[in-house]
Amino acid sequence: MNNSVTNTARLLWAGLRALLVLTVVCGVLYPLAVTGVAQGLFNDKANGSEITADGKVVGSSLIGQAYNLPLKKGQETPEPDLKWFQGRPQNGLGVNSVNTRYKLILSGATNRSGDNADLITWVKDAKAAVVKDNSVPGYTVEPADVPAEAVTSSGSGLDPDISPDYADIQVHRVAERNGLSVAQVRKLVDEHTDGRTLGFIGEPRVNVLELNIALKGLVAKS
């Protein structure tokens, strides 16, 4: 009986020591080591890939933002502020959208199939809106020119980038709304277009937040 109690006590003490050691190693030392390496080698990325403007953090290069007008009384869906470049639609694309304002807690896909009636309607409405919003005197956007990501949300609904094609069809509208020349705005887009990673991974892209920050600076100088 005494041996049984002794063995049990010994096993419990051994288990407790293992728990304490693993807690210190895995719960304290390892996280500190990883954090130290991350801060030392990838400081910007480890801190959220923050983007600053006028000395303030205004967002992350990894998360998209909405550029909408303030909601009016009784209005459910915000209208885009057309003086800015617009990113991809949020999930849902309409009043019943899953994520109408890039709220991180609601990140996710619509989970609707390509033949879903609601999705088809949303895409058609979104394409019509892109054509209408970006057609200005002397420049008309053709429906065939609207790229897919201009009318569909990403899997997360938080995609920060758009294609150069989508940025290009917004150039005339942004120029008109801000009193700039088309050449000035197109040059801005070209300067903020990133190529494929390592030359072959992914597609060329434009970070909308970085582009709009540069646009704000250009407007301030003009």
PDB file of C-alpha atoms in Angstrom:
ATOM      1  CA  MET A   1       0.000   0.000   0.000  1.00  0.00           C
ATOM      2  CA  ASN A   2       2.799   2.402   0.942  1.00  0.00           C
ATOM      3  CA  ASN A   3       4.655   1.545  -2.268  1.00  0.00           C
ATOM      4  CA  SER A   4       1.531   2.277  -4.293  1.00  0.00           C
ATOM      5  CA  VAL A   5       1.110   5.681  -2.650  1.00  0.00           C
ATOM      6  CA  THR A   6       4.804   6.438  -3.082  1.00  0.00           C
ATOM      7  CA  ASN A   7       4.744   5.501  -6.760  1.00  0.00           C
ATOM      8  CA  THR A   8       1.657   7.606  -7.344  1.00  0.00           C
ATOM      9  CA  ALA A   9       3.202  10.597  -5.602  1.00  0.00           C
ATOM     10  CA  ARG A  10       6.409  10.163  -7.599  1.00  0.00           C
ATOM     11  CA  LEU A  11       4.505  10.037 -10.886  1.00  0.00           C
ATOM     12  CA  LEU A  12       2.447  13.089  -9.992  1.00  0.00           C
ATOM     13  CA  TRP A  13       5.596  15.028  -9.047  1.00  0.00           C
ATOM     14  CA  ALA A  14       7.285  13.959 -12.291  1.00  0.00           C
ATOM     15  CA  GLY A  15       4.238  15.056 -14.277  1.00  0.00           C
ATOM     16  CA  LEU A  16       4.130  18.398 -12.470  1.00  0.00           C
ATOM     17  CA  ARG A  17       7.823  19.018 -13.159  1.00  0.00           C
ATOM     18  CA  ALA A  18       7.319  18.163 -16.844  1.00  0.00           C
ATOM     19  CA  LEU A  19       4.363  20.564 -16.981  1.00  0.00           C
ATOM     20  CA  LEU A  20       6.376  23.372 -15.402  1.00  0.00           C
ATOM     21  CA  VAL A  21       9.368  22.811 -17.699  1.00  0.00           C
ATOM     22  CA  LEU A  22       7.246  22.633 -20.853  1.00  0.00           C
ATOM     23  CA  THR A  23       5.278  25.700 -19.779  1.00  0.00           C
ATOM     24  CA  VAL A  24       8.475  27.705 -19.407  1.00  0.00           C
ATOM     25  CA  VAL A  25      10.041  26.380 -22.614  1.00  0.00           C
ATOM     26  CA  CYS A  26       6.978  26.376 -24.885  1.00  0.00           C
ATOM     27  CA  GLY A  27       4.953  29.140 -23.246  1.00  0.00           C
ATOM     28  CA  VAL A  28       7.702  31.649 -22.410  1.00  0.00           C
ATOM     29  CA  LEU A  29      11.130  30.995 -23.940  1.00  0.00           C
ATOM     30  CA  TYR A  30       9.970  29.846 -27.386  1.00  0.00           C
ATOM     31  CA  PRO A  31       7.491  32.741 -27.931  1.00  0.00           C
ATOM     32  CA  LEU A  32      10.125  35.224 -26.763  1.00  0.00           C
ATOM     33  CA  ALA A  33      12.688  33.739 -29.137  1.00  0.00           C
ATOM     34  CA  VAL A  34      10.309  33.777 -32.092  1.00  0.00           C
ATOM     35  CA  THR A  35       9.196  37.328 -31.289  1.00  0.00           C
ATOM     36  CA  GLY A  36      12.817  38.455 -31.019  1.00  0.00           C
ATOM     37  CA  VAL A  37      13.761  36.934 -34.379  1.00  0.00           C
ATOM     38  CA  ALA A  38      10.652  38.399 -36.020  1.00  0.00           C
ATOM     39  CA  GLN A  39      11.309  41.870 -34.607  1.00  0.00           C
ATOM     40  CA  GLY A  40      14.949  41.693 -35.599  1.00  0.00           C
ATOM     41  CA  LEU A  41      14.557  40.384 -39.143  1.00  0.00           C
ATOM     42  CA  PHE A  42      10.991  41.308 -40.178  1.00  0.00           C
ATOM     43  CA  ASN A  43      10.104  44.262 -37.969  1.00  0.00           C
ATOM     44  CA  ASP A  44       7.611  45.826 -40.376  1.00  0.00           C
ATOM     45  CA  LYS A  45       5.786  42.600 -41.201  1.00  0.00           C
ATOM     46  CA  ALA A  46       5.829  41.378 -37.602  1.00  0.00           C
ATOM     47  CA  ASN A  47       4.020  44.529 -36.516  1.00  0.00           C
ATOM     48  CA  GLY A  48       1.189  44.183 -39.005  1.00  0.00           C
ATOM     49  CA  SER A  49       2.667  45.706 -42.189  1.00  0.00           C
ATOM     50  CA  GLU A  50       1.440  49.105 -41.033  1.00  0.00           C
ATOM     51  CA  ILE A  51       1.090  52.020 -43.435  1.00  0.00           C
ATOM     52  CA  THR A  52       1.603  55.529 -42.086  1.00  0.00           C
ATOM     53  CA  ALA A  53       0.539  58.895 -43.474  1.00  0.00           C
ATOM     54  CA  ASP A  54       1.184  62.286 -41.897  1.00  0.00           C
ATOM     55  CA  GLY A  55       2.891  60.519 -39.002  1.00  0.00           C
ATOM     56  CA  LYS A  56      -0.131  58.346 -38.180  1.00  0.00           C
ATOM     57  CA  VAL A  57      -0.885  54.694 -38.805  1.00  0.00           C
ATOM     58  CA  VAL A  58      -3.750  54.642 -41.297  1.00  0.00           C
ATOM     59  CA  GLY A  59      -3.989  50.941 -42.050  1.00  0.00           C
ATOM     60  CA  SER A  60      -2.185  47.800 -43.117  1.00  0.00           C
ATOM     61  CA  SER A  61      -0.883  46.902 -46.559  1.00  0.00           C
ATOM     62  CA  LEU A  62      -2.505  43.478 -46.048  1.00  0.00           C
ATOM     63  CA  ILE A  63      -6.080  44.604 -45.329  1.00  0.00           C
ATOM     64  CA  GLY A  64      -8.377  46.543 -47.620  1.00  0.00           C
ATOM     65  CA  GLN A  65     -10.418  49.553 -46.586  1.00  0.00           C
ATOM     66  CA  ALA A  66     -13.696  51.048 -47.731  1.00  0.00           C
ATOM     67  CA  TYR A  67     -13.760  54.530 -49.272  1.00  0.00           C
ATOM     68  CA  ASN A  68     -17.384  55.476 -48.787  1.00  0.00           C
ATOM     69  CA  LEU A  69     -19.413  58.580 -48.161  1.00  0.00           C
ATOM     70  CA  PRO A  70     -20.945  58.931 -44.666  1.00  0.00           C
ATOM     71  CA  LEU A  71     -24.242  57.112 -44.289  1.00  0.00           C
ATOM     72  CA  LYS A  72     -27.311  59.312 -44.590  1.00  0.00           C
ATOM     73  CA  LYS A  73     -30.273  58.962 -42.263  1.00  0.00           C
ATOM     74  CA  GLY A  74     -32.169  55.786 -43.097  1.00  0.00           C
ATOM     75  CA  GLN A  75     -29.504  54.614 -45.554  1.00  0.00           C
ATOM     76  CA  GLU A  76     -28.431  50.975 -45.174  1.00  0.00           C
ATOM     77  CA  THR A  77     -25.758  50.626 -47.836  1.00  0.00           C
ATOM     78  CA  PRO A  78     -22.983  53.242 -48.043  1.00  0.00           C
ATOM     79  CA  GLU A  79     -22.197  54.883 -51.381  1.00  0.00           C
ATOM     80  CA  PRO A  80     -18.597  54.948 -52.638  1.00  0.00           C
ATOM     81  CA  ASP A  81     -16.720  58.232 -52.415  1.00  0.00           C
ATOM     82  CA  LEU A  82     -15.773  58.510 -56.066  1.00  0.00           C
ATOM     83  CA  LYS A  83     -12.879  60.896 -55.599  1.00  0.00           C
ATOM     84  CA  TRP A  84     -10.866  57.896 -54.374  1.00  0.00           C
ATOM     85  CA  PHE A  85      -9.779  54.708 -56.074  1.00  0.00           C
ATOM     86  CA  GLN A  86     -12.106  51.906 -55.048  1.00  0.00           C
ATOM     87  CA  GLY A  87     -11.062  48.403 -54.029  1.00  0.00           C
ATOM     88  CA  ARG A  88     -12.794  45.110 -54.586  1.00  0.00           C
ATOM     89  CA  PRO A  89     -16.419  44.747 -53.496  1.00  0.00           C
ATOM     90  CA  GLN A  90     -17.018  43.421 -50.009  1.00  0.00           C
ATOM     91  CA  ASN A  91     -18.649  40.019 -49.677  1.00  0.00           C
ATOM     92  CA  GLY A  92     -22.257  40.036 -50.750  1.00  0.00           C
ATOM     93  CA  LEU A  93     -22.053  43.107 -52.978  1.00  0.00           C
ATOM     94  CA  GLY A  94     -25.443  44.377 -51.829  1.00  0.00           C
ATOM     95  CA  VAL A  95     -27.759  45.241 -48.955  1.00  0.00           C
ATOM     96  CA  ASN A  96     -27.516  41.692 -47.611  1.00  0.00           C
ATOM     97  CA  SER A  97     -23.738  41.783 -47.752  1.00  0.00           C
ATOM     98  CA  VAL A  98     -21.788  39.727 -45.255  1.00  0.00           C
ATOM     99  CA  ASN A  99     -19.182  42.442 -44.845  1.00  0.00           C
ATOM    100  CA  THR A 100     -20.189  45.903 -46.054  1.00  0.00           C
ATOM    101  CA  ARG A 101     -17.423  47.919 -44.387  1.00  0.00           C
ATOM    102  CA  TYR A 102     -14.390  45.659 -44.266  1.00  0.00           C
ATOM    103  CA  LYS A 103     -15.164  44.670 -40.677  1.00  0.00           C
ATOM    104  CA  LEU A 104     -12.474  42.175 -39.697  1.00  0.00           C
ATOM    105  CA  ILE A 105     -14.780  40.190 -37.426  1.00  0.00           C
ATOM    106  CA  LEU A 106     -16.949  39.370 -40.452  1.00  0.00           C
ATOM    107  CA  SER A 107     -14.158  38.283 -42.778  1.00  0.00           C
ATOM    108  CA  GLY A 108     -15.165  35.377 -44.966  1.00  0.00           C
ATOM    109  CA  ALA A 109     -16.513  34.263 -48.311  1.00  0.00           C
ATOM    110  CA  THR A 110     -20.115  34.383 -49.528  1.00  0.00           C
ATOM    111  CA  ASN A 111     -20.119  30.573 -50.036  1.00  0.00           C
ATOM    112  CA  ARG A 112     -22.460  30.989 -52.987  1.00  0.00           C
ATOM    113  CA  SER A 113     -21.987  28.918 -56.125  1.00  0.00           C
ATOM    114  CA  GLY A 114     -21.425  30.429 -59.542  1.00  0.00           C
ATOM    115  CA  ASP A 115     -25.008  29.719 -60.600  1.00  0.00           C
ATOM    116  CA  ASN A 116     -26.587  31.210 -57.473  1.00  0.00           C
ATOM    117  CA  ALA A 117     -29.324  33.655 -58.506  1.00  0.00           C
ATOM    118  CA  ASP A 118     -28.435  36.240 -55.851  1.00  0.00           C
ATOM    119  CA  LEU A 119     -24.750  36.158 -56.757  1.00  0.00           C
ATOM    120  CA  ILE A 120     -25.525  36.566 -60.469  1.00  0.00           C
ATOM    121  CA  THR A 121     -27.726  39.561 -59.683  1.00  0.00           C
ATOM    122  CA  TRP A 122     -25.075  41.125 -57.448  1.00  0.00           C
ATOM    123  CA  VAL A 123     -22.392  40.720 -60.105  1.00  0.00           C
ATOM    124  CA  LYS A 124     -24.586  42.239 -62.820  1.00  0.00           C
ATOM    125  CA  ASP A 125     -25.503  45.162 -60.574  1.00  0.00           C
ATOM    126  CA  ALA A 126     -21.872  45.643 -59.583  1.00  0.00           C
ATOM    127  CA  LYS A 127     -20.754  45.690 -63.228  1.00  0.00           C
ATOM    128  CA  ALA A 128     -23.419  48.236 -64.107  1.00  0.00           C
ATOM    129  CA  ALA A 129     -22.275  50.401 -61.174  1.00  0.00           C
ATOM    130  CA  VAL A 130     -18.623  50.201 -62.252  1.00  0.00           C
ATOM    131  CA  VAL A 131     -19.533  51.249 -65.792  1.00  0.00           C
ATOM    132  CA  LYS A 132     -21.736  54.116 -64.567  1.00  0.00           C
ATOM    133  CA  ASP A 133     -19.376  55.416 -61.880  1.00  0.00           C
ATOM    134  CA  ASN A 134     -16.267  55.406 -64.067  1.00  0.00           C
ATOM    135  CA  SER A 135     -17.754  56.761 -67.301  1.00  0.00           C
ATOM    136  CA  VAL A 136     -17.095  60.481 -67.553  1.00  0.00           C
ATOM    137  CA  PRO A 137     -17.426  62.988 -70.414  1.00  0.00           C
ATOM    138  CA  GLY A 138     -14.989  61.921 -73.119  1.00  0.00           C
ATOM    139  CA  TYR A 139     -14.422  58.467 -71.653  1.00  0.00           C
ATOM    140  CA  THR A 140     -16.877  55.576 -71.498  1.00  0.00           C
ATOM    141  CA  VAL A 141     -16.198  52.285 -69.769  1.00  0.00           C
ATOM    142  CA  GLU A 142     -17.381  49.317 -71.793  1.00  0.00           C
ATOM    143  CA  PRO A 143     -18.859  46.354 -69.869  1.00  0.00           C
ATOM    144  CA  ALA A 144     -16.286  44.084 -71.523  1.00  0.00           C
ATOM    145  CA  ASP A 145     -13.499  46.206 -70.006  1.00  0.00           C
ATOM    146  CA  VAL A 146     -14.610  45.563 -66.406  1.00  0.00           C
ATOM    147  CA  PRO A 147     -12.240  43.003 -64.830  1.00  0.00           C
ATOM    148  CA  ALA A 148     -13.573  40.156 -62.703  1.00  0.00           C
ATOM    149  CA  GLU A 149     -12.212  41.464 -59.400  1.00  0.00           C
ATOM    150  CA  ALA A 150     -14.103  44.721 -59.872  1.00  0.00           C
ATOM    151  CA  VAL A 151     -17.404  42.866 -59.424  1.00  0.00           C
ATOM    152  CA  THR A 152     -16.470  39.968 -57.136  1.00  0.00           C
ATOM    153  CA  SER A 153     -15.126  39.894 -53.606  1.00  0.00           C
ATOM    154  CA  SER A 154     -12.076  37.918 -52.523  1.00  0.00           C
ATOM    155  CA  GLY A 155     -12.313  34.834 -50.340  1.00  0.00           C
ATOM    156  CA  SER A 156     -11.669  36.911 -47.214  1.00  0.00           C
ATOM    157  CA  GLY A 157     -13.504  40.023 -48.361  1.00  0.00           C
ATOM    158  CA  LEU A 158     -10.456  42.021 -47.214  1.00  0.00           C
ATOM    159  CA  ASP A 159      -8.244  41.999 -50.326  1.00  0.00           C
ATOM    160  CA  PRO A 160      -6.131  45.200 -50.284  1.00  0.00           C
ATOM    161  CA  ASP A 161      -5.112  45.031 -53.947  1.00  0.00           C
ATOM    162  CA  ILE A 162      -6.702  45.485 -57.344  1.00  0.00           C
ATOM    163  CA  SER A 163      -5.381  44.731 -60.802  1.00  0.00           C
ATOM    164  CA  PRO A 164      -3.767  47.459 -62.931  1.00  0.00           C
ATOM    165  CA  ASP A 165      -6.720  47.014 -65.328  1.00  0.00           C
ATOM    166  CA  TYR A 166      -9.232  47.935 -62.631  1.00  0.00           C
ATOM    167  CA  ALA A 167      -7.111  50.873 -61.510  1.00  0.00           C
ATOM    168  CA  ASP A 168      -6.826  52.034 -65.124  1.00  0.00           C
ATOM    169  CA  ILE A 169     -10.584  52.270 -65.725  1.00  0.00           C
ATOM    170  CA  GLN A 170     -10.851  54.456 -62.607  1.00  0.00           C
ATOM    171  CA  VAL A 171      -8.176  56.918 -63.724  1.00  0.00           C
ATOM    172  CA  HIS A 172     -10.447  59.275 -65.699  1.00  0.00           C
ATOM    173  CA  ARG A 173     -13.053  59.450 -62.941  1.00  0.00           C
ATOM    174  CA  VAL A 174     -10.459  60.091 -60.208  1.00  0.00           C
ATOM    175  CA  ALA A 175      -8.776  62.760 -62.346  1.00  0.00           C
ATOM    176  CA  GLU A 176     -12.064  64.566 -62.963  1.00  0.00           C
ATOM    177  CA  ARG A 177     -13.201  64.412 -59.334  1.00  0.00           C
ATOM    178  CA  ASN A 178      -9.902  65.792 -58.040  1.00  0.00           C
ATOM    179  CA  GLY A 179      -9.167  68.388 -60.706  1.00  0.00           C
ATOM    180  CA  LEU A 180      -6.100  66.519 -61.962  1.00  0.00           C
ATOM    181  CA  SER A 181      -4.998  65.531 -65.430  1.00  0.00           C
ATOM    182  CA  VAL A 182      -5.429  61.969 -66.646  1.00  0.00           C
ATOM    183  CA  ALA A 183      -1.674  61.796 -67.250  1.00  0.00           C
ATOM    184  CA  GLN A 184      -0.945  62.728 -63.624  1.00  0.00           C
ATOM    185  CA  VAL A 185      -3.252  60.074 -62.237  1.00  0.00           C
ATOM    186  CA  ARG A 186      -2.119  57.379 -64.670  1.00  0.00           C
ATOM    187  CA  LYS A 187       1.495  58.072 -63.724  1.00  0.00           C
ATOM    188  CA  LEU A 188       0.502  57.630 -60.079  1.00  0.00           C
ATOM    189  CA  VAL A 189      -1.014  54.228 -60.861  1.00  0.00           C
ATOM    190  CA  ASP A 190       2.078  53.144 -62.780  1.00  0.00           C
ATOM    191  CA  GLU A 191       4.316  54.149 -59.872  1.00  0.00           C
ATOM    192  CA  HIS A 192       2.242  52.046 -57.441  1.00  0.00           C
ATOM    193  CA  THR A 193       1.903  48.941 -59.589  1.00  0.00           C
ATOM    194  CA  ASP A 194       3.832  45.957 -58.228  1.00  0.00           C
ATOM    195  CA  GLY A 195       4.856  43.147 -60.544  1.00  0.00           C
ATOM    196  CA  ARG A 196       4.691  39.415 -59.949  1.00  0.00           C
ATOM    197  CA  THR A 197       6.501  38.194 -56.844  1.00  0.00           C
ATOM    198  CA  LEU A 198       9.940  36.897 -57.865  1.00  0.00           C
ATOM    199  CA  GLY A 199       8.907  37.628 -61.432  1.00  0.00           C
ATOM    200  CA  PHE A 200       6.526  34.689 -61.831  1.00  0.00           C
ATOM    201  CA  ILE A 201       4.305  34.282 -58.734  1.00  0.00           C
ATOM    202  CA  GLY A 202       0.847  35.854 -58.741  1.00  0.00           C
ATOM    203  CA  GLU A 203      -0.291  38.773 -60.881  1.00  0.00           C
ATOM    204  CA  PRO A 204       0.614  42.483 -61.110  1.00  0.00           C
ATOM    205  CA  ARG A 205      -1.301  44.414 -58.456  1.00  0.00           C
ATOM    206  CA  VAL A 206      -1.968  47.853 -57.043  1.00  0.00           C
ATOM    207  CA  ASN A 207      -2.385  48.443 -53.308  1.00  0.00           C
ATOM    208  CA  VAL A 208      -5.431  50.711 -53.041  1.00  0.00           C
ATOM    209  CA  LEU A 209      -4.550  52.289 -49.689  1.00  0.00           C
ATOM    210  CA  GLU A 210      -1.029  53.197 -50.772  1.00  0.00           C
ATOM    211  CA  LEU A 211      -2.365  54.562 -54.058  1.00  0.00           C
ATOM    212  CA  ASN A 212      -4.964  56.735 -52.328  1.00  0.00           C
ATOM    213  CA  ILE A 213      -2.380  58.095 -49.900  1.00  0.00           C
ATOM    214  CA  ALA A 214      -0.246  59.114 -52.871  1.00  0.00           C
ATOM    215  CA  LEU A 215      -3.336  60.603 -54.542  1.00  0.00           C
ATOM    216  CA  LYS A 216      -4.076  62.686 -51.461  1.00  0.00           C
ATOM    217  CA  GLY A 217      -0.529  64.026 -51.538  1.00  0.00           C
ATOM    218  CA  LEU A 218      -0.797  64.865 -55.236  1.00  0.00           C
ATOM    219  CA  VAL A 219      -4.077  66.712 -54.700  1.00  0.00           C
ATOM    220  CA  ALA A 220      -2.539  68.695 -51.845  1.00  0.00           C
ATOM    221  CA  LYS A 221       0.327  69.825 -54.114  1.00  0.00           C
ATOM    222  CA  SER A 222      -1.867  70.792 -57.061  1.00  0.00           C
TER     223      SER A 222
END
